[in-house]
Amino acid sequence: MMQKSSAAPDRPIIAHRREADGQQQRLEDHLRSVGRLAARNASKLKVATDHGGQSARLDDAGEVLGLLHDLGKYSRAFQDYLGSAVGLIDQDADDFVDAQQLRGRIDHSTAGAQFIWRKLSQRGPVGSLSGQILALCIASHHSGLIDCITPEGEDNFTRRMNKAEQAAHFDEALARIDPAVLERLGELTVGANLSDRLQEIIVSLVKLEHRAERSEKVLQCKFGLLVRFLFSCLIDADRVDTADFERPRARHLRYHGQYSRWEELAGRLEARLEGFSDTNPVNRLRWEVSEHCRLAATRQQGVFTLTVPTGGGKTLASLRFALQHAQLHRLDRVIYVVPFTSIIDQNADVVRRILEPSEMGIEPGSIVLEHHSNLTPEEQTWRSKILSENWDAPVVHTTSVQLLETLFSAGTRGARRMHQLAKSVIIFDEVQTVPLRCIHLFNNAINFLVEHCGSTVVLCTATQPLLNAVNSRKGAARFQPKDEIIPGVQELFAALKRTEVIHRHRAGGWSDNEVAALAAEEVAASGSCLVIVNTRKAALSLYRTCAERLGYPVYHLSTSMCPAHRRKILSQIRQSLDRDYPVLCVSTQLIEAGVDVDFGAVIRHVAGLDSIAQAAGRCNRNGRRVLGRVHVINPADDGLERLCDIREGRNVAQRVLDEFEQDRSAFADDLLGPAGMGRYFDYYFGQRAGEMSYPVLPAATGRDDSLLNLLSENKLAVHDYSQRCKTAPAVPLRQAFMTAGQAFRAIDAPTTGIIVPFGAEGRDLVAQLCGVFDPELQFDLLRRAQQFSVNVFPQVFEALQRAAAITQIGEGIGIYHLRAEYYSNEFGLSQTQAEAMETLYV
């Protein structure tokens, strides 16, 4: 048993003081509460076995993290700082300090990291690894995960663990710790239980990777994911306890895992499915897809593929699998990941109408959570702690950007959600859109979630990428043909074939006038036509050309329009299609994935074959014609100089299109079927294999490197260390977590959400946000504002700032709204004044 300190502070030792009423939270209470929450979070980790996995019982590790994370707050230096900052110490008192000047300068995280490192690092190699894993989480809980070995070859972790008492306050904090906390730490760390339980998961990771490929790179990447998982357990516990103390009413925003039972939710879906008609052949095939998903739900957990042609009913079929699979395996949540914010609205609305039926009096948002906005400010102030999301809901709809940032981004904001990916069914809709540079990182992450976090992953698409066929020594998804949910994929594609692809490549390319003429011909012949282009600039240019030439309504869709605006336009399009009115729509690729529309014909600017297949899914979707026509054309000016992924996909697609014309039998006479798509991805991935490790340039890390390397062996930095010190680093983990996280971008250029005054509701929403000060009310308003926001790239944001076209809402929370004259009812946000103000108010 540890010796407890007889020293007592002159004042109560606190963690926080509530601004609203002056209530103080004792540090002991905060540590014990965070320990309980982190233990619950960490208990989800599993040891991979040949029999499907068993609990690793890492609740002890979570509790230790919680009890130690703020150990340094016991120091007199921190208590004097906190007391001075919140008014508990009089300005004339001897122990008063300038809190403003000291903000962020008093280290309160190193002491707890040193405690666990010193306890475990002497217990052999596995003890050293266990100690470093836990110490990293504690030392990083404010900054985000730190670099172990920096790109300059410095042993940053050891430097932190050797930090002097004057700065770390280890001995002083241990002398002032509450006896009950000290006693519990003794129970958790003196025996072998903690290190033995961590050893179970470590040995499980080693055995699995050695049995698979014996790849040290993949193994170290998995160790890094283990660190991030436990870090998430601590961060979320700390943020939840702090926010709930500072704003007690915020507790009602959380469900803490207390959700509706899966059998109730599955029953609602089954009741809805029973009412669907199977009178036409396409609906009968959709029902068969749904039945296969229901049957597959009884399988053991793992990585599954769901390969279904566009329009085959994947959304509800995959939900059927997820709800029944979650019920059978007692999982916590279903997470539905889509590539674009533009399709979250439709999918979430469909699911919400089924699982949150208004006639049953169910509170909207109590079951289905949408998280796809970047409106929430980055700074973790008391206000944004309440506004931020941690996916505490049974069914979560989010974007691949949010998911990837949860797994790999810097800081604490995204990382806090990672533990919620455990014990979940995670459906990746349109998985082919995962950025190419993220392929190995993504594969390693989903393998970790399935093999060690008790999750099931479903890779869902009509254009299945070969994620299991890439370099396994860097990270390949672990699934096999038997893991496909649909038996007879080729036969299903043949049965659901509703279009023919017409390759109309032309020397010199197609002008806007020529495309407009072809579109007019198709409207005359087929009743409706959808033209899909690769850029917003091309969409606007072609839209204006078509609108000037044609005598019937022409519609425009792009991400310059807020979701509410796009929804309104899509509603008008669907009404016209249902009434067989002539319809022409010019859109960017946002319409390709998951948007349920049925045009008579489609014209597609040439792009990757997966994009062409998605475009074809908007043509003759419900089988109303024998075959719909999909024209693939090359524009005279494609504007793809800076859009590498689209440009390279276009080039490979041209090769496959040419080969299809030469030998259709090799493709089973279906360019967009499994054979054609397999050939496309074989060429595409083979051609770009070197880019799948997420290469980074010297501007980010000081040298040419890759995120996969930085998050695994970190060989280049380790080499520099070894050259200088004449020995390898002593620490087992060498990842440059912070450097990698800061270099990571799920998309090439991060965007900022701007709230736009579209329609009366949008204008009213902006007015309310500008006038509200209650953060709980603002939380609800911001959720509504997701439907009235447009994401813009940095250069556009800066241009709008220079034009004084945007104004910040409130002070310092980083949320902006757009002046009315910069938003057009025709084409959305503009960098110049798009409309006279009175026109917008008609």
PDB file of N, CA, C and O in Angstrom, residues 806-833:
ATOM      1  N   ILE A 806     -19.556  38.239 -45.162  1.00  0.00           N
ATOM      2  CA  ILE A 806     -19.886  37.345 -44.055  1.00  0.00           C
ATOM      3  C   ILE A 806     -19.672  38.073 -42.738  1.00  0.00           C
ATOM      4  O   ILE A 806     -18.804  38.947 -42.618  1.00  0.00           O
ATOM      5  N   THR A 807     -20.457  37.683 -41.737  1.00  0.00           N
ATOM      6  CA  THR A 807     -20.388  38.281 -40.409  1.00  0.00           C
ATOM      7  C   THR A 807     -20.381  37.164 -39.381  1.00  0.00           C
ATOM      8  O   THR A 807     -21.147  36.199 -39.509  1.00  0.00           O
ATOM      9  N   GLN A 808     -19.548  37.315 -38.361  1.00  0.00           N
ATOM     10  CA  GLN A 808     -19.485  36.302 -37.319  1.00  0.00           C
ATOM     11  C   GLN A 808     -20.693  36.406 -36.391  1.00  0.00           C
ATOM     12  O   GLN A 808     -21.114  37.492 -36.013  1.00  0.00           O
ATOM     13  N   ILE A 809     -21.223  35.247 -36.028  1.00  0.00           N
ATOM     14  CA  ILE A 809     -22.333  35.192 -35.084  1.00  0.00           C
ATOM     15  C   ILE A 809     -21.759  35.128 -33.670  1.00  0.00           C
ATOM     16  O   ILE A 809     -20.992  34.225 -33.344  1.00  0.00           O
ATOM     17  N   GLY A 810     -22.124  36.086 -32.823  1.00  0.00           N
ATOM     18  CA  GLY A 810     -21.572  36.104 -31.475  1.00  0.00           C
ATOM     19  C   GLY A 810     -20.121  36.508 -31.497  1.00  0.00           C
ATOM     20  O   GLY A 810     -19.583  36.986 -32.497  1.00  0.00           O
ATOM     21  N   GLU A 811     -19.463  36.294 -30.395  1.00  0.00           N
ATOM     22  CA  GLU A 811     -18.066  36.685 -30.280  1.00  0.00           C
ATOM     23  C   GLU A 811     -17.199  35.455 -30.053  1.00  0.00           C
ATOM     24  O   GLU A 811     -17.385  34.717 -29.092  1.00  0.00           O
ATOM     25  N   GLY A 812     -16.258  35.251 -30.964  1.00  0.00           N
ATOM     26  CA  GLY A 812     -15.210  34.260 -30.760  1.00  0.00           C
ATOM     27  C   GLY A 812     -15.609  32.814 -30.902  1.00  0.00           C
ATOM     28  O   GLY A 812     -14.844  31.931 -30.520  1.00  0.00           O
ATOM     29  N   ILE A 813     -16.806  32.502 -31.447  1.00  0.00           N
ATOM     30  CA  ILE A 813     -17.166  31.089 -31.559  1.00  0.00           C
ATOM     31  C   ILE A 813     -16.984  30.562 -32.979  1.00  0.00           C
ATOM     32  O   ILE A 813     -17.215  29.399 -33.245  1.00  0.00           O
ATOM     33  N   GLY A 814     -16.581  31.425 -33.917  1.00  0.00           N
ATOM     34  CA  GLY A 814     -16.168  30.961 -35.241  1.00  0.00           C
ATOM     35  C   GLY A 814     -17.274  30.478 -36.142  1.00  0.00           C
ATOM     36  O   GLY A 814     -17.066  29.593 -36.976  1.00  0.00           O
ATOM     37  N   ILE A 815     -18.484  31.014 -36.004  1.00  0.00           N
ATOM     38  CA  ILE A 815     -19.598  30.653 -36.872  1.00  0.00           C
ATOM     39  C   ILE A 815     -20.045  31.902 -37.616  1.00  0.00           C
ATOM     40  O   ILE A 815     -20.249  32.954 -36.997  1.00  0.00           O
ATOM     41  N   TYR A 816     -20.204  31.792 -38.940  1.00  0.00           N
ATOM     42  CA  TYR A 816     -20.457  32.962 -39.785  1.00  0.00           C
ATOM     43  C   TYR A 816     -21.763  32.819 -40.546  1.00  0.00           C
ATOM     44  O   TYR A 816     -22.205  31.704 -40.863  1.00  0.00           O
ATOM     45  N   HIS A 817     -22.373  33.976 -40.859  1.00  0.00           N
ATOM     46  CA  HIS A 817     -23.526  33.969 -41.748  1.00  0.00           C
ATOM     47  C   HIS A 817     -23.261  34.904 -42.917  1.00  0.00           C
ATOM     48  O   HIS A 817     -22.445  35.820 -42.855  1.00  0.00           O
ATOM     49  N   LEU A 818     -23.992  34.663 -44.022  1.00  0.00           N
ATOM     50  CA  LEU A 818     -23.772  35.349 -45.292  1.00  0.00           C
ATOM     51  C   LEU A 818     -24.794  36.466 -45.468  1.00  0.00           C
ATOM     52  O   LEU A 818     -25.972  36.311 -45.130  1.00  0.00           O
ATOM     53  N   ARG A 819     -24.334  37.585 -46.007  1.00  0.00           N
ATOM     54  CA  ARG A 819     -25.259  38.661 -46.375  1.00  0.00           C
ATOM     55  C   ARG A 819     -26.179  38.179 -47.505  1.00  0.00           C
ATOM     56  O   ARG A 819     -25.769  37.432 -48.393  1.00  0.00           O
ATOM     57  N   ALA A 820     -27.424  38.647 -47.445  1.00  0.00           N
ATOM     58  CA  ALA A 820     -28.461  38.126 -48.334  1.00  0.00           C
ATOM     59  C   ALA A 820     -28.133  38.311 -49.807  1.00  0.00           C
ATOM     60  O   ALA A 820     -28.429  37.437 -50.637  1.00  0.00           O
ATOM     61  N   GLU A 821     -27.513  39.442 -50.172  1.00  0.00           N
ATOM     62  CA  GLU A 821     -27.290  39.714 -51.595  1.00  0.00           C
ATOM     63  C   GLU A 821     -26.191  38.844 -52.203  1.00  0.00           C
ATOM     64  O   GLU A 821     -25.949  38.897 -53.407  1.00  0.00           O
ATOM     65  N   TYR A 822     -25.528  38.026 -51.382  1.00  0.00           N
ATOM     66  CA  TYR A 822     -24.501  37.117 -51.903  1.00  0.00           C
ATOM     67  C   TYR A 822     -25.023  35.689 -52.049  1.00  0.00           C
ATOM     68  O   TYR A 822     -24.246  34.755 -52.211  1.00  0.00           O
ATOM     69  N   TYR A 823     -26.339  35.536 -51.966  1.00  0.00           N
ATOM     70  CA  TYR A 823     -26.923  34.202 -52.163  1.00  0.00           C
ATOM     71  C   TYR A 823     -28.021  34.287 -53.209  1.00  0.00           C
ATOM     72  O   TYR A 823     -28.951  35.085 -53.096  1.00  0.00           O
ATOM     73  N   SER A 824     -27.916  33.442 -54.227  1.00  0.00           N
ATOM     74  CA  SER A 824     -28.859  33.447 -55.344  1.00  0.00           C
ATOM     75  C   SER A 824     -29.842  32.289 -55.217  1.00  0.00           C
ATOM     76  O   SER A 824     -29.445  31.158 -54.936  1.00  0.00           O
ATOM     77  N   ASN A 825     -31.111  32.574 -55.456  1.00  0.00           N
ATOM     78  CA  ASN A 825     -32.114  31.512 -55.495  1.00  0.00           C
ATOM     79  C   ASN A 825     -31.922  30.583 -56.683  1.00  0.00           C
ATOM     80  O   ASN A 825     -32.546  29.525 -56.771  1.00  0.00           O
ATOM     81  N   GLU A 826     -31.062  31.011 -57.617  1.00  0.00           N
ATOM     82  CA  GLU A 826     -30.847  30.230 -58.826  1.00  0.00           C
ATOM     83  C   GLU A 826     -29.666  29.269 -58.664  1.00  0.00           C
ATOM     84  O   GLU A 826     -29.765  28.086 -58.983  1.00  0.00           O
ATOM     85  N   PHE A 827     -28.542  29.771 -58.136  1.00  0.00           N
ATOM     86  CA  PHE A 827     -27.340  28.933 -58.087  1.00  0.00           C
ATOM     87  C   PHE A 827     -26.595  28.977 -56.757  1.00  0.00           C
ATOM     88  O   PHE A 827     -25.515  28.420 -56.639  1.00  0.00           O
ATOM     89  N   GLY A 828     -27.154  29.618 -55.738  1.00  0.00           N
ATOM     90  CA  GLY A 828     -26.557  29.530 -54.406  1.00  0.00           C
ATOM     91  C   GLY A 828     -25.556  30.616 -54.097  1.00  0.00           C
ATOM     92  O   GLY A 828     -25.641  31.749 -54.597  1.00  0.00           O
ATOM     93  N   LEU A 829     -24.583  30.285 -53.261  1.00  0.00           N
ATOM     94  CA  LEU A 829     -23.608  31.255 -52.779  1.00  0.00           C
ATOM     95  C   LEU A 829     -22.732  31.776 -53.907  1.00  0.00           C
ATOM     96  O   LEU A 829     -22.306  31.023 -54.778  1.00  0.00           O
ATOM     97  N   SER A 830     -22.465  33.081 -53.852  1.00  0.00           N
ATOM     98  CA  SER A 830     -21.637  33.725 -54.871  1.00  0.00           C
ATOM     99  C   SER A 830     -20.595  34.602 -54.184  1.00  0.00           C
ATOM    100  O   SER A 830     -20.837  35.142 -53.111  1.00  0.00           O
ATOM    101  N   GLN A 831     -19.423  34.722 -54.796  1.00  0.00           N
ATOM    102  CA  GLN A 831     -18.384  35.602 -54.258  1.00  0.00           C
ATOM    103  C   GLN A 831     -18.642  37.069 -54.600  1.00  0.00           C
ATOM    104  O   GLN A 831     -17.979  37.950 -54.073  1.00  0.00           O
ATOM    105  N   THR A 832     -19.577  37.306 -55.499  1.00  0.00           N
ATOM    106  CA  THR A 832     -19.980  38.671 -55.837  1.00  0.00           C
ATOM    107  C   THR A 832     -21.468  38.808 -55.557  1.00  0.00           C
ATOM    108  O   THR A 832     -22.176  37.814 -55.383  1.00  0.00           O
ATOM    109  N   GLN A 833     -21.952  40.022 -55.520  1.00  0.00           N
ATOM    110  CA  GLN A 833     -23.366  40.232 -55.236  1.00  0.00           C
ATOM    111  C   GLN A 833     -24.197  39.566 -56.325  1.00  0.00           C
ATOM    112  O   GLN A 833     -24.144  39.962 -57.489  1.00  0.00           O
TER     113      GLN A 833
END
